[in-house]
PDB file of N, CA and C in Angstrom:
ATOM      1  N   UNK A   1     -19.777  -4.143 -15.170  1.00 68.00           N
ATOM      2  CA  UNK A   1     -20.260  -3.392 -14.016  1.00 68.00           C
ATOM      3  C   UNK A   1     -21.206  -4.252 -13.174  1.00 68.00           C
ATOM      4  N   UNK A   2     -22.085  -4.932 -13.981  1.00 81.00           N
ATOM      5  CA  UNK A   2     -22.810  -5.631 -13.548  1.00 81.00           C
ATOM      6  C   UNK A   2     -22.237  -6.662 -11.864  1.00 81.00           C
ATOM      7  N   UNK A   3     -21.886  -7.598 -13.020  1.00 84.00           N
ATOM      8  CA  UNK A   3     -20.689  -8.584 -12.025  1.00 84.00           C
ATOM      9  C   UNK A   3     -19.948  -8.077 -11.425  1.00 84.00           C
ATOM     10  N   UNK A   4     -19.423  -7.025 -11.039  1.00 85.00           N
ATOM     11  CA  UNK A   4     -18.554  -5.990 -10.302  1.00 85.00           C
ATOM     12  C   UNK A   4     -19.592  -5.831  -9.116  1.00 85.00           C
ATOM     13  N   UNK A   5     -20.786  -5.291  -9.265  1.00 85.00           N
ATOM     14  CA  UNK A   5     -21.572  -4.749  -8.577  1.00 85.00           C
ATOM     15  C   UNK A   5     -22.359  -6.387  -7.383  1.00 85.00           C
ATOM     16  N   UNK A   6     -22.601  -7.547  -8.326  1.00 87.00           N
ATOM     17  CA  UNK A   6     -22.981  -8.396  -7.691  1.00 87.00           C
ATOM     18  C   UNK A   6     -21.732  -9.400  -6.609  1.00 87.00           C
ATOM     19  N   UNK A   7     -20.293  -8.890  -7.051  1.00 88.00           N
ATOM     20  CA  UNK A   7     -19.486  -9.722  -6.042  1.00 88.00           C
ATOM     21  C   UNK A   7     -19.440  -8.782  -4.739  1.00 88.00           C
ATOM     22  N   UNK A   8     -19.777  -7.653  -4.769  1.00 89.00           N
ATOM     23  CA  UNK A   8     -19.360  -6.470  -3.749  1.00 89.00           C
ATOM     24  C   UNK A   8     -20.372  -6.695  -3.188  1.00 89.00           C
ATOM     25  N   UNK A   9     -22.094  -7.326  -3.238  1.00 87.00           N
ATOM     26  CA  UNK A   9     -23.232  -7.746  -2.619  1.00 87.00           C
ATOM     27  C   UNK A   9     -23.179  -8.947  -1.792  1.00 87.00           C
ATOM     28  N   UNK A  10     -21.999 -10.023  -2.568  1.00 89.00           N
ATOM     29  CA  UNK A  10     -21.519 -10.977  -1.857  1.00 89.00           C
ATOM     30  C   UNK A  10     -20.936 -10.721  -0.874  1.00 89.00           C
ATOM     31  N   UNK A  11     -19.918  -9.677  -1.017  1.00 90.00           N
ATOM     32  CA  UNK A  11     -19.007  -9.314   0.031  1.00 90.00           C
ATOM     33  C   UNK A  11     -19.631  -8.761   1.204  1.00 90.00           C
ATOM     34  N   UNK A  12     -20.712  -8.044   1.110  1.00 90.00           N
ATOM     35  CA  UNK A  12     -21.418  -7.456   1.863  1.00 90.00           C
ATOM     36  C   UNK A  12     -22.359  -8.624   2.811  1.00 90.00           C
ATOM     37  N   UNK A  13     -22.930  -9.545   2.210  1.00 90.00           N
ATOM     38  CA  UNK A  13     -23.585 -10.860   2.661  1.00 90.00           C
ATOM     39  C   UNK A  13     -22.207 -11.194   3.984  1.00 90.00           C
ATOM     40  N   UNK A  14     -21.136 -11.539   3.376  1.00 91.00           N
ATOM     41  CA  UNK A  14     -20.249 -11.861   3.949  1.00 91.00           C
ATOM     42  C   UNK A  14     -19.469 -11.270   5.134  1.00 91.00           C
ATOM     43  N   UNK A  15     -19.780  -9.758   5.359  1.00 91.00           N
ATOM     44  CA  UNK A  15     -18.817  -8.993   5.939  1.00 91.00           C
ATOM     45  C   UNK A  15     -17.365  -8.552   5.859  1.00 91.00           C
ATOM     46  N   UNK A  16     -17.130  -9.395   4.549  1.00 94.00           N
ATOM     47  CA  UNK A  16     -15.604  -9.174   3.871  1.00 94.00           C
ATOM     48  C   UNK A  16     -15.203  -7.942   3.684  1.00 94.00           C
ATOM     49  N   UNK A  17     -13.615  -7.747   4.227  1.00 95.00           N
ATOM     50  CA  UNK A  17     -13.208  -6.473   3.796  1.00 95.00           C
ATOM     51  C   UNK A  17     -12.649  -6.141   2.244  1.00 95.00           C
ATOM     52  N   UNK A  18     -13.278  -4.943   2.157  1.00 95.00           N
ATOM     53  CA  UNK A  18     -12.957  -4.464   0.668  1.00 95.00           C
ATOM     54  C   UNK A  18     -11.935  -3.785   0.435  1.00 95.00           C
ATOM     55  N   UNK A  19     -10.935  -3.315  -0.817  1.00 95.00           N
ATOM     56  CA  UNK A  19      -9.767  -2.799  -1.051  1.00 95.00           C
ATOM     57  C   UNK A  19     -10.630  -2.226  -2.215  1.00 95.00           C
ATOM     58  N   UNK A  20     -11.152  -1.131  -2.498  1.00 95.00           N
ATOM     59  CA  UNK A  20     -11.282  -0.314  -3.865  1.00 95.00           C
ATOM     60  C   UNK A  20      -9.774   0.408  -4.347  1.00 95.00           C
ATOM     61  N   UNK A  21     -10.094   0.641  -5.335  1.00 95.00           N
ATOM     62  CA  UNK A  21      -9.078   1.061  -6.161  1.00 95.00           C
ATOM     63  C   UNK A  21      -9.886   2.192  -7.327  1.00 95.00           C
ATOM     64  N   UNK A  22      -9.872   3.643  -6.491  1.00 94.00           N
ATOM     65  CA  UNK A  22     -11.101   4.703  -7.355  1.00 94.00           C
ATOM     66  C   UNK A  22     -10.272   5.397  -8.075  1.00 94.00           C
ATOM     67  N   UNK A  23     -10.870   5.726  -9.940  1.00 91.00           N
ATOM     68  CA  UNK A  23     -10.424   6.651 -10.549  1.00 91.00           C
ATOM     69  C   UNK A  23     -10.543   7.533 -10.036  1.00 91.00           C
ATOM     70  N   UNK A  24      -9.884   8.583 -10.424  1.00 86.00           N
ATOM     71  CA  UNK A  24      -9.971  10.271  -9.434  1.00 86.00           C
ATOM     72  C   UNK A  24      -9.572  11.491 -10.651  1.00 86.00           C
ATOM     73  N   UNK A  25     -10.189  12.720 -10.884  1.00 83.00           N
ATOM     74  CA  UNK A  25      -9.727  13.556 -11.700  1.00 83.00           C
ATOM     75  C   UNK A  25      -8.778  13.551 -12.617  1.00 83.00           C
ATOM     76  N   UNK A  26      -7.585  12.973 -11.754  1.00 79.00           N
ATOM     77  CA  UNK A  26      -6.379  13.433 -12.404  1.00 79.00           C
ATOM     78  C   UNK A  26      -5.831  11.877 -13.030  1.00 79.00           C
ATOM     79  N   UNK A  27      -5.598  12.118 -14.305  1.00 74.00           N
ATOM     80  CA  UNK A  27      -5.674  10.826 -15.145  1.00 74.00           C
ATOM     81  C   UNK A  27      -4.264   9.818 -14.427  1.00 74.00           C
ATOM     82  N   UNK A  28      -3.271   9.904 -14.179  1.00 78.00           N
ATOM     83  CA  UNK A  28      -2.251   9.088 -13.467  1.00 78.00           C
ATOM     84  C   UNK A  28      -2.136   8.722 -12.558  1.00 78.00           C
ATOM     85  N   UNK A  29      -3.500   9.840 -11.858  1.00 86.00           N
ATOM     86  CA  UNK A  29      -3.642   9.207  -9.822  1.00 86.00           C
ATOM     87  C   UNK A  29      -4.988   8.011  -9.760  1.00 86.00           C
ATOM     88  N   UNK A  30      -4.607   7.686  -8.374  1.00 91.00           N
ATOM     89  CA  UNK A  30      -6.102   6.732  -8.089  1.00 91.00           C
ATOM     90  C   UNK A  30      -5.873   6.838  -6.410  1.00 91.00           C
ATOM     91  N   UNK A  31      -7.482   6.867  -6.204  1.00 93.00           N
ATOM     92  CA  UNK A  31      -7.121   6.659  -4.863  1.00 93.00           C
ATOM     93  C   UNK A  31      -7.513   4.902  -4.279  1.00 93.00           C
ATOM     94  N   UNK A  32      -7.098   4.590  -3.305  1.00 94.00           N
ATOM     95  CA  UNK A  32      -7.494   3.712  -2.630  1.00 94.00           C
ATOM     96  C   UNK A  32      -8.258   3.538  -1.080  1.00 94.00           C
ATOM     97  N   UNK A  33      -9.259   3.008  -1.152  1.00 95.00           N
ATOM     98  CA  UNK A  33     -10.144   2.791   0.421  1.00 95.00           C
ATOM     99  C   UNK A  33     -10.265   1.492   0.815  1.00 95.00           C
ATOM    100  N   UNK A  34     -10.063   1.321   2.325  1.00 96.00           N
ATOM    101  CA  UNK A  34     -10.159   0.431   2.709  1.00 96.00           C
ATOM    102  C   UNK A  34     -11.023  -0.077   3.822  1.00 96.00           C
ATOM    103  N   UNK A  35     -11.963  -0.976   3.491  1.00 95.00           N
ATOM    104  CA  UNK A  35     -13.212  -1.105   4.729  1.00 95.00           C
ATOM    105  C   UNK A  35     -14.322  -2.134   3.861  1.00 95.00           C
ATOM    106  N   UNK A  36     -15.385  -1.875   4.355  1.00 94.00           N
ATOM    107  CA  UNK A  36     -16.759  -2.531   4.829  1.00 94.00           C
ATOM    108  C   UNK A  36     -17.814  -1.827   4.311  1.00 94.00           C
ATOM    109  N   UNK A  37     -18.635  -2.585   3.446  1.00 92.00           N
ATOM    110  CA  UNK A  37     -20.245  -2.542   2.843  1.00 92.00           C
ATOM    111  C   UNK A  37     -20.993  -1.822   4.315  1.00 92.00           C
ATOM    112  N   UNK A  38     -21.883  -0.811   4.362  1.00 88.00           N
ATOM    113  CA  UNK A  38     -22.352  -0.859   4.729  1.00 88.00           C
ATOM    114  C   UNK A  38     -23.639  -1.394   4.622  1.00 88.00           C
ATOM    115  N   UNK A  39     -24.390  -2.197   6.056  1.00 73.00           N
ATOM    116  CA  UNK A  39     -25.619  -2.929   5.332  1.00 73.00           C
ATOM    117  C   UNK A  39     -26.283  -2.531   4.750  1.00 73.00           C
ATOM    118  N   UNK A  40     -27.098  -1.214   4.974  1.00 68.00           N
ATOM    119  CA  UNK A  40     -27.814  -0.614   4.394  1.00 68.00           C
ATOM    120  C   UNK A  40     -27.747  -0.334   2.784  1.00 68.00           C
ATOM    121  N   UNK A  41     -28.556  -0.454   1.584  1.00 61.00           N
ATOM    122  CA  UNK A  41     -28.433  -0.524   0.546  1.00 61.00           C
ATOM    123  C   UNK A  41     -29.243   0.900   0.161  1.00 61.00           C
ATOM    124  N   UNK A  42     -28.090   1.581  -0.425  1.00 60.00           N
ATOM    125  CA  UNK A  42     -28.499   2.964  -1.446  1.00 60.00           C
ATOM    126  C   UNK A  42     -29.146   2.746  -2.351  1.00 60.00           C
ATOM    127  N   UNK A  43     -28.961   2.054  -3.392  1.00 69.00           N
ATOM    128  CA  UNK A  43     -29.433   2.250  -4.616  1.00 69.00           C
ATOM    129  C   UNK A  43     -28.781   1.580  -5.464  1.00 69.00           C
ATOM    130  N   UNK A  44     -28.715   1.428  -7.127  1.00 76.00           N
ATOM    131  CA  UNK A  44     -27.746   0.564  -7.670  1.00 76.00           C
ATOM    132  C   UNK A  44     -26.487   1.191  -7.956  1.00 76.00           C
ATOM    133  N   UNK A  45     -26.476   2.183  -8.156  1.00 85.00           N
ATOM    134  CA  UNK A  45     -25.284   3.294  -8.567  1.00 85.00           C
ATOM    135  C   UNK A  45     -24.234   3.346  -7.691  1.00 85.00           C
ATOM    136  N   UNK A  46     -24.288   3.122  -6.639  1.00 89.00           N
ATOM    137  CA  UNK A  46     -23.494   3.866  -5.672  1.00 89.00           C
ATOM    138  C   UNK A  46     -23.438   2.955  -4.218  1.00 89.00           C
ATOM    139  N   UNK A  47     -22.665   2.677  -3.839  1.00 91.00           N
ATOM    140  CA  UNK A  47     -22.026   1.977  -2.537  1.00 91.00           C
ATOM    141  C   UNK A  47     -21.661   2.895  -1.394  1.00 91.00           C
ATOM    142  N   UNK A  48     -22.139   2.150  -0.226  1.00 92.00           N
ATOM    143  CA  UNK A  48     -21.699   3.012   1.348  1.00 92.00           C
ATOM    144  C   UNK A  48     -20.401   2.009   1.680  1.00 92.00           C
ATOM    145  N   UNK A  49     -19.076   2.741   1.909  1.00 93.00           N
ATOM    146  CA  UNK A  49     -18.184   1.990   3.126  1.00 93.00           C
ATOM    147  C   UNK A  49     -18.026   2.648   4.339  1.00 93.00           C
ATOM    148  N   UNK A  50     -17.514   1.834   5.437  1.00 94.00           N
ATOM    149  CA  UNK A  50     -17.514   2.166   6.350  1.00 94.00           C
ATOM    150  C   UNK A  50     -15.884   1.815   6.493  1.00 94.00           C
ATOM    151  N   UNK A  51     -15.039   3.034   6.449  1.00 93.00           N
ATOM    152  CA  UNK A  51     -13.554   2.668   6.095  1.00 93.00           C
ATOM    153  C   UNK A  51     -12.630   1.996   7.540  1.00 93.00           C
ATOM    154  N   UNK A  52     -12.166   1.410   7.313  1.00 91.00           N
ATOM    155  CA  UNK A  52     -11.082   0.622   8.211  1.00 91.00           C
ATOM    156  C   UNK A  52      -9.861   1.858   8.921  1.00 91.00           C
ATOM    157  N   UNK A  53      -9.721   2.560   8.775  1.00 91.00           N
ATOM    158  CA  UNK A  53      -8.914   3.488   9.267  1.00 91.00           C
ATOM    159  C   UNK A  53      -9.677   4.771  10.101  1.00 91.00           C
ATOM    160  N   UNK A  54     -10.945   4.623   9.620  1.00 89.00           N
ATOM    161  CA  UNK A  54     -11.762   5.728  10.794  1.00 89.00           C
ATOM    162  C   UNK A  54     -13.575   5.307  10.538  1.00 89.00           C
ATOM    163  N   UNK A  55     -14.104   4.173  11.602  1.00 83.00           N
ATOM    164  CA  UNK A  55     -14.789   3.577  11.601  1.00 83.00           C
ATOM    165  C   UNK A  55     -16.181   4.335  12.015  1.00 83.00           C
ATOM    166  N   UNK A  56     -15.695   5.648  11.936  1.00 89.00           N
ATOM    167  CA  UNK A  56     -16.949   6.588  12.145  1.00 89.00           C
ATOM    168  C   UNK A  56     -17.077   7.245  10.893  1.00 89.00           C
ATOM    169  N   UNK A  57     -16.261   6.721   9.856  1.00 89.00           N
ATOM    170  CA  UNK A  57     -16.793   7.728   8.555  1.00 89.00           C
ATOM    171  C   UNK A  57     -17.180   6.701   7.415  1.00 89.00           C
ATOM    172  N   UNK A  58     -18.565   7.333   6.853  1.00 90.00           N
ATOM    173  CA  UNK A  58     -19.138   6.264   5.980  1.00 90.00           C
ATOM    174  C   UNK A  58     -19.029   7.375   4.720  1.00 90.00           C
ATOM    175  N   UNK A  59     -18.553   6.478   3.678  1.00 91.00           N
ATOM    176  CA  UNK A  59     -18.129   7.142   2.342  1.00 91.00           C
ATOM    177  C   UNK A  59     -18.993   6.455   1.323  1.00 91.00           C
ATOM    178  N   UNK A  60     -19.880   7.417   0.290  1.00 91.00           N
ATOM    179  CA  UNK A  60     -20.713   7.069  -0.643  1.00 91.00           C
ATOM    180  C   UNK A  60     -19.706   7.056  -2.059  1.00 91.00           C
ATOM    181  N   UNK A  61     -19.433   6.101  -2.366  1.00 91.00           N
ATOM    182  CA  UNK A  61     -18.958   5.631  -3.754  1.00 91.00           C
ATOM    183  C   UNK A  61     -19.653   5.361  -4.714  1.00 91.00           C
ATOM    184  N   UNK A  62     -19.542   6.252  -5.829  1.00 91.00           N
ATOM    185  CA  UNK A  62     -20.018   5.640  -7.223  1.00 91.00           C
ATOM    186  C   UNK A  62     -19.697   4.789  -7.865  1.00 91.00           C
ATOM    187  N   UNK A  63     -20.233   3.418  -8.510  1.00 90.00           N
ATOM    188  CA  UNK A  63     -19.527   2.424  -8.702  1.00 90.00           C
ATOM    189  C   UNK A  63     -18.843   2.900 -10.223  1.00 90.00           C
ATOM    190  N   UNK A  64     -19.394   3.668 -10.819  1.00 90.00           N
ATOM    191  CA  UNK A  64     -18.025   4.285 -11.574  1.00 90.00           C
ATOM    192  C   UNK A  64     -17.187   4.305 -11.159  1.00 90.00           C
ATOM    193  N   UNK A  65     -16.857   5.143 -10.549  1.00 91.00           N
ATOM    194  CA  UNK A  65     -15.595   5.647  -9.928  1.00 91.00           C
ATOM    195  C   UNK A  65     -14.546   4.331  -9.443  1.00 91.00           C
ATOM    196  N   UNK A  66     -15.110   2.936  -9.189  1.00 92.00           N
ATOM    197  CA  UNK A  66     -14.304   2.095  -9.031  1.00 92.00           C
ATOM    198  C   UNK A  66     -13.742   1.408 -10.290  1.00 92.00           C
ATOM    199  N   UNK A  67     -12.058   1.044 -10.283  1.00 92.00           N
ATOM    200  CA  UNK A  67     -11.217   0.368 -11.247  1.00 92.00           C
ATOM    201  C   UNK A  67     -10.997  -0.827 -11.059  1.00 92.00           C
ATOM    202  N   UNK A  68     -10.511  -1.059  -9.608  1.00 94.00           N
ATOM    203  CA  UNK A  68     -10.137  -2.356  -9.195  1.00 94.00           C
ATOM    204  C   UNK A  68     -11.010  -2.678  -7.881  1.00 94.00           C
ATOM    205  N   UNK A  69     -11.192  -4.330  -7.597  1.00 95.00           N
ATOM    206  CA  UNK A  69     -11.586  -4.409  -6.306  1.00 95.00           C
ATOM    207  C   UNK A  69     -10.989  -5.358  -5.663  1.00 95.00           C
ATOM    208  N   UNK A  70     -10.710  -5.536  -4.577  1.00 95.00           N
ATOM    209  CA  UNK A  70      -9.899  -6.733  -3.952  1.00 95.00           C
ATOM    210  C   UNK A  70     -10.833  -6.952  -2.842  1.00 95.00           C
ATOM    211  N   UNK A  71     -11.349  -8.608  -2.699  1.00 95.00           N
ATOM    212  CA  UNK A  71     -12.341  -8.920  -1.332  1.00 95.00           C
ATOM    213  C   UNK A  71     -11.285 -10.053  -0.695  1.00 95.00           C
ATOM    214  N   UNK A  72     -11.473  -9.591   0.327  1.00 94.00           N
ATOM    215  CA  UNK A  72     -10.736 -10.973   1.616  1.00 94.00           C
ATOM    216  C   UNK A  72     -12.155 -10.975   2.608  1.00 94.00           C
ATOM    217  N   UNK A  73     -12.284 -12.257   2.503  1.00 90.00           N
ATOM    218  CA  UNK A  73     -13.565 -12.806   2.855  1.00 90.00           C
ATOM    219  C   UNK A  73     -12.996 -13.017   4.412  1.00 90.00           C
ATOM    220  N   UNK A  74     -13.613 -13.347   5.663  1.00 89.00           N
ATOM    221  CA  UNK A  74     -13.140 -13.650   6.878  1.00 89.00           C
ATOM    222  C   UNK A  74     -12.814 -15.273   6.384  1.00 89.00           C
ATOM    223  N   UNK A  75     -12.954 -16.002   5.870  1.00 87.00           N
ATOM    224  CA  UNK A  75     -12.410 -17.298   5.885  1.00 87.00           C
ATOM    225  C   UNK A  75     -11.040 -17.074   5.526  1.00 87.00           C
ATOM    226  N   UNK A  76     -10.714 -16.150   4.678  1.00 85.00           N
ATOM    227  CA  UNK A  76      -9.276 -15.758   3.995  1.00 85.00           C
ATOM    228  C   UNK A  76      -8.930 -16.195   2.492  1.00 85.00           C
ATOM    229  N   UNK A  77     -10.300 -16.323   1.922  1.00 86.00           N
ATOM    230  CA  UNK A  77     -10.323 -16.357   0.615  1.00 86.00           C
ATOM    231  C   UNK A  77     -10.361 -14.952  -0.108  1.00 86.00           C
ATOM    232  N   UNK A  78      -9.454 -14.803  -1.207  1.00 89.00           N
ATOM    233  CA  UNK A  78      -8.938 -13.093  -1.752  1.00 89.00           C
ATOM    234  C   UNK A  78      -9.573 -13.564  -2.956  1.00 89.00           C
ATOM    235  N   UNK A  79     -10.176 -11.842  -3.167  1.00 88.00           N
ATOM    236  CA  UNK A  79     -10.744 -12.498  -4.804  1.00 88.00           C
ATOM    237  C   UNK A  79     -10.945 -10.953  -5.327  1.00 88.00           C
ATOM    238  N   UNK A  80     -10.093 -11.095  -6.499  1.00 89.00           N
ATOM    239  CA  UNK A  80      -9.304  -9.665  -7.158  1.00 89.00           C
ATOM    240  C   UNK A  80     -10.282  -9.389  -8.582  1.00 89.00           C
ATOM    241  N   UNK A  81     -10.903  -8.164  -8.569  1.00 85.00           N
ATOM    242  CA  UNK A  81     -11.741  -8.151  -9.989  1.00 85.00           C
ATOM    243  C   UNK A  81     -11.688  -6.652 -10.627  1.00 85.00           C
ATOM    244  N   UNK A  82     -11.286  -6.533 -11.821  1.00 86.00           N
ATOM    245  CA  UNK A  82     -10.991  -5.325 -12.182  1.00 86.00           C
ATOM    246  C   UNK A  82     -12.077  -5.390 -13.597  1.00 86.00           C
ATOM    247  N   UNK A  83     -12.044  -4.086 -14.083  1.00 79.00           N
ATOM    248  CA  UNK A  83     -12.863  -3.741 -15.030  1.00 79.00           C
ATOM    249  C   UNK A  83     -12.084  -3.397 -16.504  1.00 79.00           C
TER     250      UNK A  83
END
């Protein structure tokens, strides 16, 4: 979690877009979001994005709730980290 939590700080340094990959209730589904750290820092638990498909909605994520993460940095370096 740790290291999960410190590459997504990188990403955020960076402005890289994020690909989560969130457990969800139902044990066979997952959802997926796609977007941007917001700068502002919540707390350690929990992450703000600012999603790529509607740039007026900021979504509070528990970093539980994340499985997978995928960062594409603006240089175009991809860097895939799962738990």
């Amino acid at each position: 979690m740790a290291y999960i939590q410190k590459k997504l700080q990188e990403a955020k340094a960076q402005n890289s877009l994020l690909i989560l990959q969130l457990k969800t209730e139902k044990v066979d589904k997952f959802e997926i979001i796609v977007g941007w750290m917001v700068q502002k820092s919540l707390g350690q638990s929990q992450i703000a994005i600012k999603e790529k498909k509607d740039a007026q909605l900021i979504r509070m994520i528990p970093l539980e709730r994340i499985d997978k993460v995928s960062i594409l940095s603006p240089t175009g370096k991809n860097i895939r980290l799962a738990r």
